[in-house]
mmCIF file of C-alpha atoms in Angstrom:
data_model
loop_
_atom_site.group_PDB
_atom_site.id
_atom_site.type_symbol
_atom_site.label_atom_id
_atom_site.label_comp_id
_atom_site.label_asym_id
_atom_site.label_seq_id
_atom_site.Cartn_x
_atom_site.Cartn_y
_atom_site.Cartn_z
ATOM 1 C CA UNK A 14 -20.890 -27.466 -9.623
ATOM 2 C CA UNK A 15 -19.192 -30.275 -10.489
ATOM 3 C CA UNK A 16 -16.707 -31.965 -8.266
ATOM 4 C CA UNK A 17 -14.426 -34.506 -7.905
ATOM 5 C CA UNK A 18 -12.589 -36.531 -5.434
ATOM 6 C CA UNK A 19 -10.276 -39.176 -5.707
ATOM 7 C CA UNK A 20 -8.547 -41.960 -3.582
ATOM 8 C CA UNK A 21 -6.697 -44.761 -3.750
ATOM 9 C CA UNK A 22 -2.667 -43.791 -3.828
ATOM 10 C CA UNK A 23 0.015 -45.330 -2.267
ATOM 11 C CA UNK A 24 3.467 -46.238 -2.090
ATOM 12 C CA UNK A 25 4.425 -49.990 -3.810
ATOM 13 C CA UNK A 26 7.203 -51.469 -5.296
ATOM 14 C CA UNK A 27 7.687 -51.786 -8.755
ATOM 15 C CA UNK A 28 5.805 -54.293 -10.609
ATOM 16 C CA UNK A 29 3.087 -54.066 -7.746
ATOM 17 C CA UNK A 30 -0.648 -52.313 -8.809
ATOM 18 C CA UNK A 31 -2.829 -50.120 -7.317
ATOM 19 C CA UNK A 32 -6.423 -48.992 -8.352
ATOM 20 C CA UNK A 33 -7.620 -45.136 -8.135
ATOM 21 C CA UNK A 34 -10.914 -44.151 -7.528
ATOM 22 C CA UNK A 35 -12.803 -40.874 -8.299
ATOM 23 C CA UNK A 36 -16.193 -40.072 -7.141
ATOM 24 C CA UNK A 37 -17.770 -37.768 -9.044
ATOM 25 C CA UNK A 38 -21.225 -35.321 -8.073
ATOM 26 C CA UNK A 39 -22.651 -32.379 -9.552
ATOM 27 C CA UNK A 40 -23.639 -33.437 -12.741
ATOM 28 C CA UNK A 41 -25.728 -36.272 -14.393
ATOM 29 C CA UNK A 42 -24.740 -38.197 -17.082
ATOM 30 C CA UNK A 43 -28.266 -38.363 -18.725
ATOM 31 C CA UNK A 44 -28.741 -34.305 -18.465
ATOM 32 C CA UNK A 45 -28.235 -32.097 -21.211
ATOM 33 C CA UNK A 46 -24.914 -31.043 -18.931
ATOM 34 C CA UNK A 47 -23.650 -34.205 -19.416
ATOM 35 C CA UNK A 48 -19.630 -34.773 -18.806
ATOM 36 C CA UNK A 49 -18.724 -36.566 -22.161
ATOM 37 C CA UNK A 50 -14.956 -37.379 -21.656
ATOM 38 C CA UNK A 51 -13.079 -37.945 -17.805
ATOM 39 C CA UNK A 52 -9.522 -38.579 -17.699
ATOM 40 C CA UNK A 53 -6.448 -39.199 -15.326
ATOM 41 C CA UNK A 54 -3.438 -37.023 -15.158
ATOM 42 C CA UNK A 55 -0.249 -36.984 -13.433
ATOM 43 C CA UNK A 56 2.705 -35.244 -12.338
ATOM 44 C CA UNK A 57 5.927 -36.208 -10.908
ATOM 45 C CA UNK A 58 7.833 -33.435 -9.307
ATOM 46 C CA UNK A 59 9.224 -30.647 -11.273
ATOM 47 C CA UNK A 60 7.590 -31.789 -14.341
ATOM 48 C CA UNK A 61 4.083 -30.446 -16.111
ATOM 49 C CA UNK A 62 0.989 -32.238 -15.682
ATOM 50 C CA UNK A 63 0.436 -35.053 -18.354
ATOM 51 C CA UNK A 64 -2.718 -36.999 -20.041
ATOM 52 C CA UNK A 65 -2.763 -40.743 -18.755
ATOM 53 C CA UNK A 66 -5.751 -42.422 -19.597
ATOM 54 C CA UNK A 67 -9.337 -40.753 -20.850
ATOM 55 C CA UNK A 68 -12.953 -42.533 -20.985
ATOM 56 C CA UNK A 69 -15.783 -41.479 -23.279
ATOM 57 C CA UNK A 70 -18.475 -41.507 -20.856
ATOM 58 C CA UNK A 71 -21.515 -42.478 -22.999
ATOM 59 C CA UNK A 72 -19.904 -45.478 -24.563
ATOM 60 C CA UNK A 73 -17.122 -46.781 -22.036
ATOM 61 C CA UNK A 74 -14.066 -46.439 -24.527
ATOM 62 C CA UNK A 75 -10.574 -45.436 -23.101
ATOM 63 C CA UNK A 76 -7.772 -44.400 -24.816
ATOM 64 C CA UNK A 77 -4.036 -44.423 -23.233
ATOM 65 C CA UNK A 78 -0.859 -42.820 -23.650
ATOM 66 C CA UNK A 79 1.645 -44.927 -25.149
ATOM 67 C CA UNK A 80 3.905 -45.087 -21.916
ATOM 68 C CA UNK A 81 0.696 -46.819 -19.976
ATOM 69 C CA UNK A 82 -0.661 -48.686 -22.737
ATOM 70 C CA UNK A 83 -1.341 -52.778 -21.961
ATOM 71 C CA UNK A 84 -0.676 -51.858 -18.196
ATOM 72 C CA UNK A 85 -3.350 -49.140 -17.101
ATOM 73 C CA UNK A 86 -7.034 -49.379 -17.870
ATOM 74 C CA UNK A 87 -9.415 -46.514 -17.170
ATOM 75 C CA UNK A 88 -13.610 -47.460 -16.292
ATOM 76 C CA UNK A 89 -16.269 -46.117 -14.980
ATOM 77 C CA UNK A 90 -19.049 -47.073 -13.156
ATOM 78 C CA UNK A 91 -22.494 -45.131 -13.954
ATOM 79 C CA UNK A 92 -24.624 -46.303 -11.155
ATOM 80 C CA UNK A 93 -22.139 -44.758 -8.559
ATOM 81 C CA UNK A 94 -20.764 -41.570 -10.955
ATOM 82 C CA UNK A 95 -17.415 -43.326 -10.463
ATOM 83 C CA UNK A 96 -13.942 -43.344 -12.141
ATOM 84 C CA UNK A 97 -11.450 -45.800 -11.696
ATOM 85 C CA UNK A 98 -7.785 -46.269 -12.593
ATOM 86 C CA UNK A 99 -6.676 -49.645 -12.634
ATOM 87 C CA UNK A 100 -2.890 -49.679 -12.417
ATOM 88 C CA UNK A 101 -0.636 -52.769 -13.038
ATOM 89 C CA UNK A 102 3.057 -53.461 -13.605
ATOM 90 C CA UNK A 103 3.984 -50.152 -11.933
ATOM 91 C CA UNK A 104 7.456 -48.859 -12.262
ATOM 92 C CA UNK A 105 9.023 -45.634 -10.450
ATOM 93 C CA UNK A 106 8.931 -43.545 -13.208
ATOM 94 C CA UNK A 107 5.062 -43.696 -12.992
ATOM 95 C CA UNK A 108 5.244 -41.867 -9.629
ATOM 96 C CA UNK A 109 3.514 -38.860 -9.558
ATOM 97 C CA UNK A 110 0.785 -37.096 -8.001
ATOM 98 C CA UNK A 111 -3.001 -38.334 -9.910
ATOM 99 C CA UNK A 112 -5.571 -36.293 -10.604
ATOM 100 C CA UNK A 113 -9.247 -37.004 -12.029
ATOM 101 C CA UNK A 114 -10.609 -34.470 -14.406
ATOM 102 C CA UNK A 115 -13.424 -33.940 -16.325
ATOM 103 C CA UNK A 116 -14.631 -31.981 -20.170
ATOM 104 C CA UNK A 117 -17.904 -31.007 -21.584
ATOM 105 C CA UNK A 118 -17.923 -31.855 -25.034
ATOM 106 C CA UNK A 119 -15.746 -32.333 -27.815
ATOM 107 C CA UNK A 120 -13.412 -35.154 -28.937
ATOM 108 C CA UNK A 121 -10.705 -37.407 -27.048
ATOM 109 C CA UNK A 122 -8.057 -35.172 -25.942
ATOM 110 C CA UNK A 123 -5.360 -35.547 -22.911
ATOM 111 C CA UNK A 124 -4.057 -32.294 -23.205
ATOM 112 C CA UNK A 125 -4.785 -30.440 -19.138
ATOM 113 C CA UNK A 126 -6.522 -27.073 -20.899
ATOM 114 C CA UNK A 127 -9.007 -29.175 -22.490
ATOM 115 C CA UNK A 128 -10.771 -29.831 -18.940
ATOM 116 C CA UNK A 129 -13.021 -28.034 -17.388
ATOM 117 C CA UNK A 130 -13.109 -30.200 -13.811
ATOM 118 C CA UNK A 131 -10.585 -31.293 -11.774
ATOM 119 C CA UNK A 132 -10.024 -33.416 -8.467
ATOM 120 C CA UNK A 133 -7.253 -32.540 -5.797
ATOM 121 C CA UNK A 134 -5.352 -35.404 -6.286
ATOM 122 C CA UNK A 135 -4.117 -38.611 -4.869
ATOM 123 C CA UNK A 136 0.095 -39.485 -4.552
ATOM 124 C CA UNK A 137 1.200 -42.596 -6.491
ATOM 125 C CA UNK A 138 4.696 -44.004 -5.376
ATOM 126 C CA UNK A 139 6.349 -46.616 -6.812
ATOM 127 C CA UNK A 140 9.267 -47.569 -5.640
ATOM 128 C CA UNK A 141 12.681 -49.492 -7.249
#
């Protein structure tokens, strides 16, 4: 069973940054099980749950939606089965709640239903 658990949110003020964290167990990255991609979503209040940033686990790339591009940057480190979400230049509309996911398999994706794994969450607020 995989499972995930993040940490890191807060409250800042815009322009401020804040790095997530999501320890990861259940699985091993060298097994035939392997995760292959891990991602960060979010969702602000009364709106669905949207791709941020995803990491190819084998190789280290990340891809980034266009609204966090040149301000977020997604890593991992192996040795401790950890994800990280670096987050600079925050601005209130990036408040939200963050959740750590992972997928077996496939391509780079950050649509939710493509993940099989997810974390509970950690609250991002930025304020004006």
């Amino acid at each position: 069973q995989v499972t995930l658990v993040e940490s890191g949110g807060g409250s800042v003020q815009a322009g401020g940054s804040l790095r997530l964290s999501c320890a990861a167990s259940g699985y091993s990255y060298r097994s035939s099980y392997s995760i292959y991609w891990m991602g960060w979503f979010r969702q602000a209040p009364g709106k669905e749950r949207e791709g941020v940033a995803a990491i190819y686990t084998g190789s280290g790339s990340g891809y980034y939606h266009d609204s966090v591009q040149g301000r977020f940057t997604i890593s991992q480190d192996n040795a401790k089965n950890t994800l990280y979400l670096q987050m600079n230049s925050l601005k209130p509309e990036d408040t939200g709640m963050y959740y750590c996911a992972a997928k077996r398999g496939g391509s780079f994706s950050l649509e939710t239903s493509e993940y099989n794994y997810w974390g509970q969450g950690t609250q991002v607020t930025v304020s004006s």
